[in-house]
PDB file of C-alpha atoms in Angstrom:
ATOM      1  CA  MET A   1     -19.922  -8.174  19.965  1.00 73.00           C
ATOM      2  CA  SER A   2     -23.626  -7.403  19.729  1.00 80.00           C
ATOM      3  CA  GLU A   3     -22.903  -3.744  20.491  1.00 86.00           C
ATOM      4  CA  PHE A   4     -20.342  -3.623  17.682  1.00 87.00           C
ATOM      5  CA  GLU A   5     -22.721  -5.301  15.257  1.00 85.00           C
ATOM      6  CA  GLU A   6     -25.364  -2.742  16.160  1.00 87.00           C
ATOM      7  CA  LEU A   7     -22.868   0.050  15.461  1.00 83.00           C
ATOM      8  CA  VAL A   8     -22.199  -1.386  12.014  1.00 80.00           C
ATOM      9  CA  ARG A   9     -25.915  -1.836  11.278  1.00 82.00           C
ATOM     10  CA  SER A  10     -26.577   1.754  12.310  1.00 85.00           C
ATOM     11  CA  GLU A  11     -23.940   2.873   9.784  1.00 79.00           C
ATOM     12  CA  ALA A  12     -21.841   4.576  12.424  1.00 85.00           C
ATOM     13  CA  LYS A  13     -18.917   6.587  11.115  1.00 90.00           C
ATOM     14  CA  ALA A  14     -15.398   5.182  11.040  1.00 92.00           C
ATOM     15  CA  GLU A  15     -14.388   7.581  13.808  1.00 94.00           C
ATOM     16  CA  GLU A  16     -16.999   6.112  16.159  1.00 94.00           C
ATOM     17  CA  ILE A  17     -16.130   2.533  15.225  1.00 93.00           C
ATOM     18  CA  ALA A  18     -12.410   3.202  15.721  1.00 95.00           C
ATOM     19  CA  GLY A  19     -13.163   4.565  19.178  1.00 94.00           C
ATOM     20  CA  PHE A  20     -15.208   1.472  20.010  1.00 94.00           C
ATOM     21  CA  VAL A  21     -12.449  -0.867  18.823  1.00 94.00           C
ATOM     22  CA  SER A  22      -9.805   0.965  20.850  1.00 95.00           C
ATOM     23  CA  GLN A  23     -11.976   0.841  23.960  1.00 94.00           C
ATOM     24  CA  HIS A  24     -12.992  -2.829  23.810  1.00 93.00           C
ATOM     25  CA  ILE A  25     -10.401  -4.845  21.875  1.00 96.00           C
ATOM     26  CA  ALA A  26      -8.185  -5.738  24.848  1.00 94.00           C
ATOM     27  CA  GLY A  27     -10.914  -7.805  26.489  1.00 90.00           C
ATOM     28  CA  LEU A  28     -11.842  -9.863  23.444  1.00 94.00           C
ATOM     29  CA  SER A  29     -10.811 -13.223  22.061  1.00 96.00           C
ATOM     30  CA  GLU A  30      -8.461 -13.281  19.075  1.00 96.00           C
ATOM     31  CA  ALA A  31     -11.340 -14.156  16.754  1.00 95.00           C
ATOM     32  CA  ASP A  32     -13.588 -11.370  18.036  1.00 94.00           C
ATOM     33  CA  ALA A  33     -10.739  -8.847  18.007  1.00 96.00           C
ATOM     34  CA  SER A  34     -10.030  -9.778  14.399  1.00 96.00           C
ATOM     35  CA  GLN A  35     -13.688  -9.305  13.543  1.00 94.00           C
ATOM     36  CA  LEU A  36     -13.623  -5.802  15.009  1.00 95.00           C
ATOM     37  CA  VAL A  37     -10.500  -4.832  13.090  1.00 96.00           C
ATOM     38  CA  ASN A  38     -11.888  -6.242   9.849  1.00 95.00           C
ATOM     39  CA  GLY A  39     -15.103  -4.336  10.451  1.00 93.00           C
ATOM     40  CA  LEU A  40     -13.204  -1.107  10.995  1.00 95.00           C
ATOM     41  CA  GLU A  41     -11.274  -1.515   7.752  1.00 96.00           C
ATOM     42  CA  GLU A  42     -14.472  -2.274   5.834  1.00 94.00           C
ATOM     43  CA  MET A  43     -16.071   0.885   7.209  1.00 94.00           C
ATOM     44  CA  GLN A  44     -12.986   2.945   6.375  1.00 96.00           C
ATOM     45  CA  GLN A  45     -13.030   1.663   2.802  1.00 96.00           C
ATOM     46  CA  LYS A  46     -16.741   2.413   2.526  1.00 94.00           C
ATOM     47  CA  GLU A  47     -16.415   5.880   4.039  1.00 95.00           C
ATOM     48  CA  LEU A  48     -13.259   6.908   2.176  1.00 96.00           C
ATOM     49  CA  PRO A  49     -15.064   8.509  -0.819  1.00 96.00           C
ATOM     50  CA  LEU A  50     -17.082  10.687   1.574  1.00 95.00           C
ATOM     51  CA  MET A  51     -13.942  11.671   3.438  1.00 96.00           C
ATOM     52  CA  GLU A  52     -12.242  12.474   0.137  1.00 96.00           C
ATOM     53  CA  SER A  53     -15.120  14.719  -0.909  1.00 96.00           C
ATOM     54  CA  ALA A  54     -14.676  16.773   2.266  1.00 96.00           C
ATOM     55  CA  TYR A  55     -11.192  17.674   1.047  1.00 96.00           C
ATOM     56  CA  PHE A  56     -12.652  19.406  -2.003  1.00 94.00           C
ATOM     57  CA  GLU A  57     -15.136  21.638  -0.195  1.00 88.00           C
ATOM     58  CA  ASN A  58     -14.859  25.198   1.139  1.00 79.00           C
ATOM     59  CA  ALA A  59     -11.379  25.923  -0.206  1.00 93.00           C
ATOM     60  CA  ILE A  60      -9.897  23.089   1.872  1.00 95.00           C
ATOM     61  CA  GLN A  61      -7.262  22.370  -0.796  1.00 96.00           C
ATOM     62  CA  GLU A  62      -6.008  25.951  -0.623  1.00 96.00           C
ATOM     63  CA  LYS A  63      -6.049  25.920   3.174  1.00 95.00           C
ATOM     64  CA  ILE A  64      -4.010  22.715   3.313  1.00 96.00           C
ATOM     65  CA  HIS A  65      -1.550  24.081   0.772  1.00 95.00           C
ATOM     66  CA  SER A  66      -0.988  27.198   2.851  1.00 94.00           C
ATOM     67  CA  ALA A  67      -0.518  25.249   6.083  1.00 94.00           C
ATOM     68  CA  TYR A  68       1.105  22.097   4.695  1.00 94.00           C
ATOM     69  CA  SER A  69       4.595  22.678   6.095  1.00 92.00           C
ATOM     70  CA  ALA A  70       3.175  23.227   9.561  1.00 91.00           C
ATOM     71  CA  ILE A  71       0.898  20.184   9.276  1.00 93.00           C
ATOM     72  CA  VAL A  72       3.778  17.913   8.212  1.00 90.00           C
ATOM     73  CA  ALA A  73       5.803  19.248  11.139  1.00 91.00           C
ATOM     74  CA  GLY A  74       3.026  18.093  13.467  1.00 88.00           C
ATOM     75  CA  ASN A  75       1.510  21.490  14.204  1.00 91.00           C
ATOM     76  CA  GLU A  76      -2.220  22.104  14.163  1.00 90.00           C
ATOM     77  CA  PRO A  77      -3.497  24.578  11.570  1.00 91.00           C
ATOM     78  CA  GLN A  78      -5.127  27.730  12.842  1.00 91.00           C
ATOM     79  CA  ASP A  79      -8.125  27.527  10.518  1.00 93.00           C
ATOM     80  CA  PRO A  80     -10.895  25.897  12.622  1.00 95.00           C
ATOM     81  CA  GLU A  81     -12.551  24.085   9.717  1.00 95.00           C
ATOM     82  CA  LEU A  82      -9.281  22.566   8.534  1.00 95.00           C
ATOM     83  CA  LYS A  83      -8.298  21.723  12.103  1.00 95.00           C
ATOM     84  CA  ALA A  84     -11.581  19.850  12.609  1.00 96.00           C
ATOM     85  CA  LEU A  85     -11.238  17.972   9.308  1.00 96.00           C
ATOM     86  CA  LEU A  86      -7.695  16.835  10.067  1.00 96.00           C
ATOM     87  CA  ALA A  87      -8.742  15.728  13.559  1.00 96.00           C
ATOM     88  CA  ARG A  88     -11.615  13.703  12.098  1.00 96.00           C
ATOM     89  CA  THR A  89      -9.230  12.263   9.520  1.00 97.00           C
ATOM     90  CA  LYS A  90      -6.785  11.108  12.197  1.00 96.00           C
ATOM     91  CA  ASN A  91      -9.418   9.813  14.615  1.00 96.00           C
ATOM     92  CA  SER A  92     -11.056   7.831  11.809  1.00 96.00           C
ATOM     93  CA  GLY A  93      -7.792   6.062  10.992  1.00 97.00           C
ATOM     94  CA  TYR A  94      -6.910   8.010   7.861  1.00 98.00           C
ATOM     95  CA  LYS A  95      -3.908  10.188   7.084  1.00 96.00           C
ATOM     96  CA  LEU A  96      -3.218  13.125   4.818  1.00 96.00           C
ATOM     97  CA  GLU A  97      -1.475  12.304   1.528  1.00 96.00           C
ATOM     98  CA  THR A  98      -0.582  14.381  -1.511  1.00 94.00           C
ATOM     99  CA  ALA A  99       0.177  13.736  -5.179  1.00 91.00           C
ATOM    100  CA  GLU A 100       0.188  15.930  -8.269  1.00 89.00           C
ATOM    101  CA  GLY A 101      -0.546  18.984  -6.149  1.00 89.00           C
ATOM    102  CA  VAL A 102      -3.729  17.501  -4.673  1.00 95.00           C
ATOM    103  CA  TYR A 103      -4.348  16.675  -1.002  1.00 96.00           C
ATOM    104  CA  PHE A 104      -6.488  13.713   0.025  1.00 97.00           C
ATOM    105  CA  PRO A 105      -6.934  11.103   2.777  1.00 97.00           C
ATOM    106  CA  ILE A 106      -5.797   7.480   2.656  1.00 98.00           C
ATOM    107  CA  ILE A 107      -6.229   4.693   5.192  1.00 98.00           C
ATOM    108  CA  ASP A 108      -3.429   4.908   7.742  1.00 98.00           C
ATOM    109  CA  TYR A 109      -2.538   1.296   8.480  1.00 98.00           C
ATOM    110  CA  SER A 110      -0.045   2.334  11.153  1.00 97.00           C
ATOM    111  CA  PHE A 111      -3.210   3.314  13.048  1.00 97.00           C
ATOM    112  CA  TYR A 112      -3.779  -0.451  13.358  1.00 98.00           C
ATOM    113  CA  ASN A 113      -0.464  -1.131  15.095  1.00 97.00           C
ATOM    114  CA  LYS A 114      -2.138  -0.685  18.472  1.00 96.00           C
ATOM    115  CA  TYR A 115      -4.485  -3.554  17.580  1.00 97.00           C
ATOM    116  CA  ARG A 116      -2.036  -6.048  16.058  1.00 95.00           C
ATOM    117  CA  ASP A 117      -1.213  -7.870  19.322  1.00 95.00           C
ATOM    118  CA  TYR A 118      -4.868  -8.835  19.726  1.00 97.00           C
ATOM    119  CA  VAL A 119      -5.646 -10.227  16.275  1.00 98.00           C
ATOM    120  CA  ALA A 120      -4.993 -13.444  14.342  1.00 98.00           C
ATOM    121  CA  PRO A 121      -1.547 -14.052  12.772  1.00 98.00           C
ATOM    122  CA  ASP A 122      -2.735 -13.422   9.215  1.00 98.00           C
ATOM    123  CA  LEU A 123      -4.227 -10.085  10.215  1.00 98.00           C
ATOM    124  CA  LYS A 124      -1.012  -9.115  12.022  1.00 98.00           C
ATOM    125  CA  ALA A 125       0.978  -9.859   8.874  1.00 98.00           C
ATOM    126  CA  TYR A 126      -1.552  -7.955   6.770  1.00 98.00           C
ATOM    127  CA  ILE A 127      -1.313  -4.906   9.027  1.00 98.00           C
ATOM    128  CA  ASP A 128       2.487  -5.010   8.759  1.00 98.00           C
ATOM    129  CA  ILE A 129       2.364  -5.143   4.953  1.00 98.00           C
ATOM    130  CA  MET A 130      -0.223  -2.402   4.618  1.00 98.00           C
ATOM    131  CA  ALA A 131       1.429  -0.125   7.181  1.00 98.00           C
ATOM    132  CA  VAL A 132       4.559  -0.138   5.026  1.00 98.00           C
ATOM    133  CA  GLU A 133       2.384   0.924   2.079  1.00 98.00           C
ATOM    134  CA  SER A 134       0.626   3.777   3.860  1.00 97.00           C
ATOM    135  CA  ASP A 135       3.749   4.987   5.691  1.00 97.00           C
ATOM    136  CA  GLN A 136       5.517   5.377   2.347  1.00 96.00           C
ATOM    137  CA  VAL A 137       3.343   5.013  -0.724  1.00 96.00           C
ATOM    138  CA  PRO A 138       5.349   3.375  -3.523  1.00 97.00           C
ATOM    139  CA  ALA A 139       4.484   5.806  -6.290  1.00 96.00           C
ATOM    140  CA  LYS A 140       3.421   9.394  -6.878  1.00 93.00           C
ATOM    141  CA  ASP A 141       2.947  11.373 -10.062  1.00 91.00           C
ATOM    142  CA  ALA A 142       3.554   8.233 -12.169  1.00 92.00           C
ATOM    143  CA  ALA A 143       6.980   7.785 -10.570  1.00 95.00           C
ATOM    144  CA  LEU A 144       8.359   5.365  -8.016  1.00 97.00           C
ATOM    145  CA  VAL A 145       9.237   7.067  -4.746  1.00 96.00           C
ATOM    146  CA  ILE A 146      10.842   3.980  -3.232  1.00 98.00           C
ATOM    147  CA  THR A 147      14.066   2.289  -4.316  1.00 98.00           C
ATOM    148  CA  TRP A 148      14.263  -0.786  -6.529  1.00 98.00           C
ATOM    149  CA  ASP A 149      15.590  -2.665  -3.481  1.00 97.00           C
ATOM    150  CA  GLU A 150      12.421  -1.704  -1.631  1.00 98.00           C
ATOM    151  CA  VAL A 151      10.275  -2.859  -4.545  1.00 98.00           C
ATOM    152  CA  VAL A 152      11.873  -6.306  -4.294  1.00 97.00           C
ATOM    153  CA  GLU A 153      11.646  -6.415  -0.498  1.00 97.00           C
ATOM    154  CA  ARG A 154       7.964  -5.515  -0.456  1.00 98.00           C
ATOM    155  CA  ALA A 155       7.116  -7.981  -3.222  1.00 98.00           C
ATOM    156  CA  LEU A 156       8.810 -10.789  -1.289  1.00 97.00           C
ATOM    157  CA  LYS A 157       6.848  -9.963   1.877  1.00 98.00           C
ATOM    158  CA  GLN A 158       3.613  -9.962  -0.089  1.00 98.00           C
ATOM    159  CA  GLU A 159       4.461 -13.267  -1.757  1.00 97.00           C
ATOM    160  CA  GLU A 160       5.277 -14.783   1.634  1.00 97.00           C
ATOM    161  CA  PHE A 161       1.868 -13.733   2.938  1.00 98.00           C
ATOM    162  CA  ILE A 162       0.084 -15.250  -0.068  1.00 97.00           C
ATOM    163  CA  ASN A 163       1.909 -18.555   0.380  1.00 96.00           C
ATOM    164  CA  THR A 164       1.532 -18.668   4.168  1.00 97.00           C
ATOM    165  CA  TYR A 165      -2.087 -17.573   4.549  1.00 97.00           C
ATOM    166  CA  THR A 166      -3.786 -19.193   1.584  1.00 96.00           C
ATOM    167  CA  ASP A 167      -7.214 -19.161   3.251  1.00 96.00           C
ATOM    168  CA  SER A 168      -7.034 -15.670   4.759  1.00 97.00           C
ATOM    169  CA  SER A 169      -9.744 -13.156   3.957  1.00 96.00           C
ATOM    170  CA  LYS A 170      -6.889 -10.751   3.167  1.00 98.00           C
ATOM    171  CA  THR A 171      -5.114 -12.937   0.613  1.00 97.00           C
ATOM    172  CA  ALA A 172      -6.974 -11.487  -2.375  1.00 97.00           C
ATOM    173  CA  ALA A 173      -6.077  -7.924  -1.378  1.00 97.00           C
ATOM    174  CA  VAL A 174      -2.420  -8.828  -0.881  1.00 98.00           C
ATOM    175  CA  ARG A 175      -2.390 -10.696  -4.198  1.00 97.00           C
ATOM    176  CA  ASP A 176      -3.670  -7.567  -5.962  1.00 97.00           C
ATOM    177  CA  LEU A 177      -0.895  -5.592  -4.298  1.00 98.00           C
ATOM    178  CA  TYR A 178       1.685  -8.215  -5.269  1.00 97.00           C
ATOM    179  CA  GLU A 179       0.617  -8.088  -8.911  1.00 96.00           C
ATOM    180  CA  LYS A 180       1.171  -4.336  -8.856  1.00 97.00           C
ATOM    181  CA  TYR A 181       4.693  -4.882  -7.542  1.00 97.00           C
ATOM    182  CA  VAL A 182       5.420  -7.435 -10.258  1.00 96.00           C
ATOM    183  CA  LEU A 183       4.560  -4.691 -12.752  1.00 96.00           C
ATOM    184  CA  PHE A 184       6.863  -2.277 -10.917  1.00 97.00           C
ATOM    185  CA  THR A 185       9.606  -4.906 -11.090  1.00 97.00           C
ATOM    186  CA  LEU A 186       9.256  -5.624 -14.790  1.00 97.00           C
ATOM    187  CA  TYR A 187       8.329  -2.203 -16.149  1.00 97.00           C
ATOM    188  CA  GLY A 188       8.847   0.528 -13.594  1.00 97.00           C
ATOM    189  CA  LEU A 189       6.494   3.467 -14.157  1.00 97.00           C
ATOM    190  CA  ASN A 190       6.142   6.150 -16.817  1.00 95.00           C
ATOM    191  CA  ASN A 191       8.309   8.629 -14.927  1.00 96.00           C
ATOM    192  CA  THR A 192      10.563   5.946 -13.433  1.00 96.00           C
ATOM    193  CA  PRO A 193      10.925   3.431 -16.259  1.00 97.00           C
ATOM    194  CA  LEU A 194      13.009   0.324 -15.708  1.00 98.00           C
ATOM    195  CA  PHE A 195      14.726   1.026 -19.023  1.00 98.00           C
ATOM    196  CA  ASP A 196      16.187   4.357 -20.086  1.00 96.00           C
ATOM    197  CA  TYR A 197      13.940   5.896 -22.727  1.00 95.00           C
ATOM    198  CA  ASN A 198      16.880   6.819 -24.969  1.00 96.00           C
ATOM    199  CA  SER A 199      19.377   3.966 -24.632  1.00 97.00           C
ATOM    200  CA  LYS A 200      16.755   1.267 -23.875  1.00 97.00           C
ATOM    201  CA  THR A 201      19.195  -0.057 -21.256  1.00 98.00           C
ATOM    202  CA  ILE A 202      18.112  -1.121 -17.773  1.00 98.00           C
ATOM    203  CA  LYS A 203      18.709   1.552 -15.144  1.00 97.00           C
ATOM    204  CA  PRO A 204      21.978   0.845 -13.275  1.00 97.00           C
ATOM    205  CA  ASP A 205      20.424   1.076  -9.804  1.00 97.00           C
ATOM    206  CA  ALA A 206      17.674  -1.375 -10.791  1.00 98.00           C
ATOM    207  CA  ARG A 207      20.195  -3.805 -12.261  1.00 98.00           C
ATOM    208  CA  GLU A 208      22.245  -3.593  -9.073  1.00 98.00           C
ATOM    209  CA  ALA A 209      19.204  -4.177  -6.855  1.00 97.00           C
ATOM    210  CA  TYR A 210      17.978  -7.120  -8.908  1.00 97.00           C
ATOM    211  CA  SER A 211      21.442  -8.689  -9.104  1.00 97.00           C
ATOM    212  CA  LYS A 212      21.768  -8.458  -5.332  1.00 96.00           C
ATOM    213  CA  ALA A 213      18.330 -10.007  -4.814  1.00 95.00           C
ATOM    214  CA  ILE A 214      18.961 -13.039  -7.031  1.00 94.00           C
ATOM    215  CA  ALA A 215      22.422 -13.639  -5.560  1.00 93.00           C
ATOM    216  CA  GLY A 216      20.823 -14.862  -2.336  1.00 81.00           C
ATOM    217  CA  THR A 217      19.609 -18.346  -1.520  1.00 78.00           C
ATOM    218  CA  GLY A 218      15.908 -17.559  -1.626  1.00 76.00           C
ATOM    219  CA  ASN A 219      13.893 -19.719  -3.982  1.00 78.00           C
ATOM    220  CA  SER A 220      10.467 -18.108  -4.130  1.00 92.00           C
ATOM    221  CA  GLU A 221       8.471 -17.834  -7.343  1.00 93.00           C
ATOM    222  CA  TYR A 222       9.150 -14.100  -7.405  1.00 95.00           C
ATOM    223  CA  LEU A 223      12.910 -14.638  -7.190  1.00 95.00           C
ATOM    224  CA  LYS A 224      12.678 -17.393  -9.784  1.00 94.00           C
ATOM    225  CA  MET A 225      10.897 -14.951 -12.093  1.00 95.00           C
ATOM    226  CA  LEU A 226      13.497 -12.274 -11.377  1.00 96.00           C
ATOM    227  CA  ARG A 227      16.400 -14.660 -12.077  1.00 95.00           C
ATOM    228  CA  GLU A 228      14.860 -15.684 -15.389  1.00 95.00           C
ATOM    229  CA  TYR A 229      14.228 -12.044 -16.266  1.00 96.00           C
ATOM    230  CA  MET A 230      17.841 -11.145 -15.541  1.00 97.00           C
ATOM    231  CA  ASP A 231      19.014 -14.107 -17.632  1.00 96.00           C
ATOM    232  CA  VAL A 232      16.942 -12.867 -20.565  1.00 97.00           C
ATOM    233  CA  LEU A 233      18.299  -9.366 -20.050  1.00 97.00           C
ATOM    234  CA  ASN A 234      21.865 -10.666 -19.888  1.00 97.00           C
ATOM    235  CA  ASN A 235      21.352 -12.478 -23.184  1.00 97.00           C
ATOM    236  CA  ASN A 236      20.101  -9.223 -24.709  1.00 97.00           C
ATOM    237  CA  GLY A 237      22.803  -6.899 -23.420  1.00 97.00           C
ATOM    238  CA  TYR A 238      20.476  -5.611 -20.677  1.00 97.00           C
ATOM    239  CA  LYS A 239      18.505  -3.734 -23.317  1.00 97.00           C
ATOM    240  CA  LEU A 240      14.779  -3.624 -23.984  1.00 97.00           C
ATOM    241  CA  THR A 241      14.580  -5.855 -27.045  1.00 97.00           C
ATOM    242  CA  ASP A 242      11.649  -7.712 -28.581  1.00 96.00           C
ATOM    243  CA  ASP A 243      12.700 -10.844 -26.669  1.00 95.00           C
ATOM    244  CA  VAL A 244      12.649  -8.959 -23.360  1.00 96.00           C
ATOM    245  CA  ILE A 245       9.272  -7.401 -24.152  1.00 95.00           C
ATOM    246  CA  ALA A 246       7.801 -10.801 -25.018  1.00 95.00           C
ATOM    247  CA  TYR A 247       9.192 -12.398 -21.860  1.00 94.00           C
ATOM    248  CA  ARG A 248       7.885  -9.776 -19.460  1.00 93.00           C
ATOM    249  CA  ASP A 249       4.470  -9.683 -21.142  1.00 91.00           C
ATOM    250  CA  ASN A 250       4.209 -13.454 -20.656  1.00 91.00           C
ATOM    251  CA  ILE A 251       5.160 -13.086 -16.992  1.00 91.00           C
ATOM    252  CA  VAL A 252       2.426 -10.520 -16.422  1.00 88.00           C
ATOM    253  CA  GLN A 253      -0.162 -12.863 -17.912  1.00 85.00           C
ATOM    254  CA  SER A 254       1.042 -15.750 -15.765  1.00 82.00           C
ATOM    255  CA  VAL A 255       0.631 -13.934 -12.442  1.00 77.00           C
ATOM    256  CA  LYS A 256      -2.928 -12.767 -13.123  1.00 69.00           C
TER     257      LYS A 256
END
């Protein structure tokens, strides 16, 4: 562990730390392995702004745009500078993402799957939750890109983590994520609103997903909130009325 701590003190890049973790994690205790993985994530978070800035230098945006189809298909770009940047991105545990016509890196939590068997249970669960997020981000361009069913499923997994691992160092991060999903559940997003802008009626696919979720036997706080929300909606003809607005605003305040 002293070698790893020296790497961190020397401000080694995420790529170097990821290589160290991959090389040494199998021979470590669960506690030490968890420390390495936590250290890697901290370095990735710290280094992410620098990695992002590299995507806005030397016409990189234009180069990615021209080669994007090939990159998504798993082919290496021919441009040497872009090829090197994408290799550094991958080796550092990031992945290429795009939104609103812009290309940028995000932490690739599926990169951590090779470490999950060595770390503590809370960190395994955290990796699973975050890998779902990075494999398919929930929203782009102010619109949901996952289904309402998936919104509910992810929120329930996050809530389960919060309740199971109350003392985990990752609980605060998962709670922040959960609060975002509560907002998705109650409001949707600007370009995927829960209620139709014209009729003020809940979207049929959302109503179907929520009705299916509350029909089960689960009794979590999230499902309790969703059942109450659907009761209020039922009493208001499934329309966005003042009563519905007041209820959901109160819910948002209660989960913060």
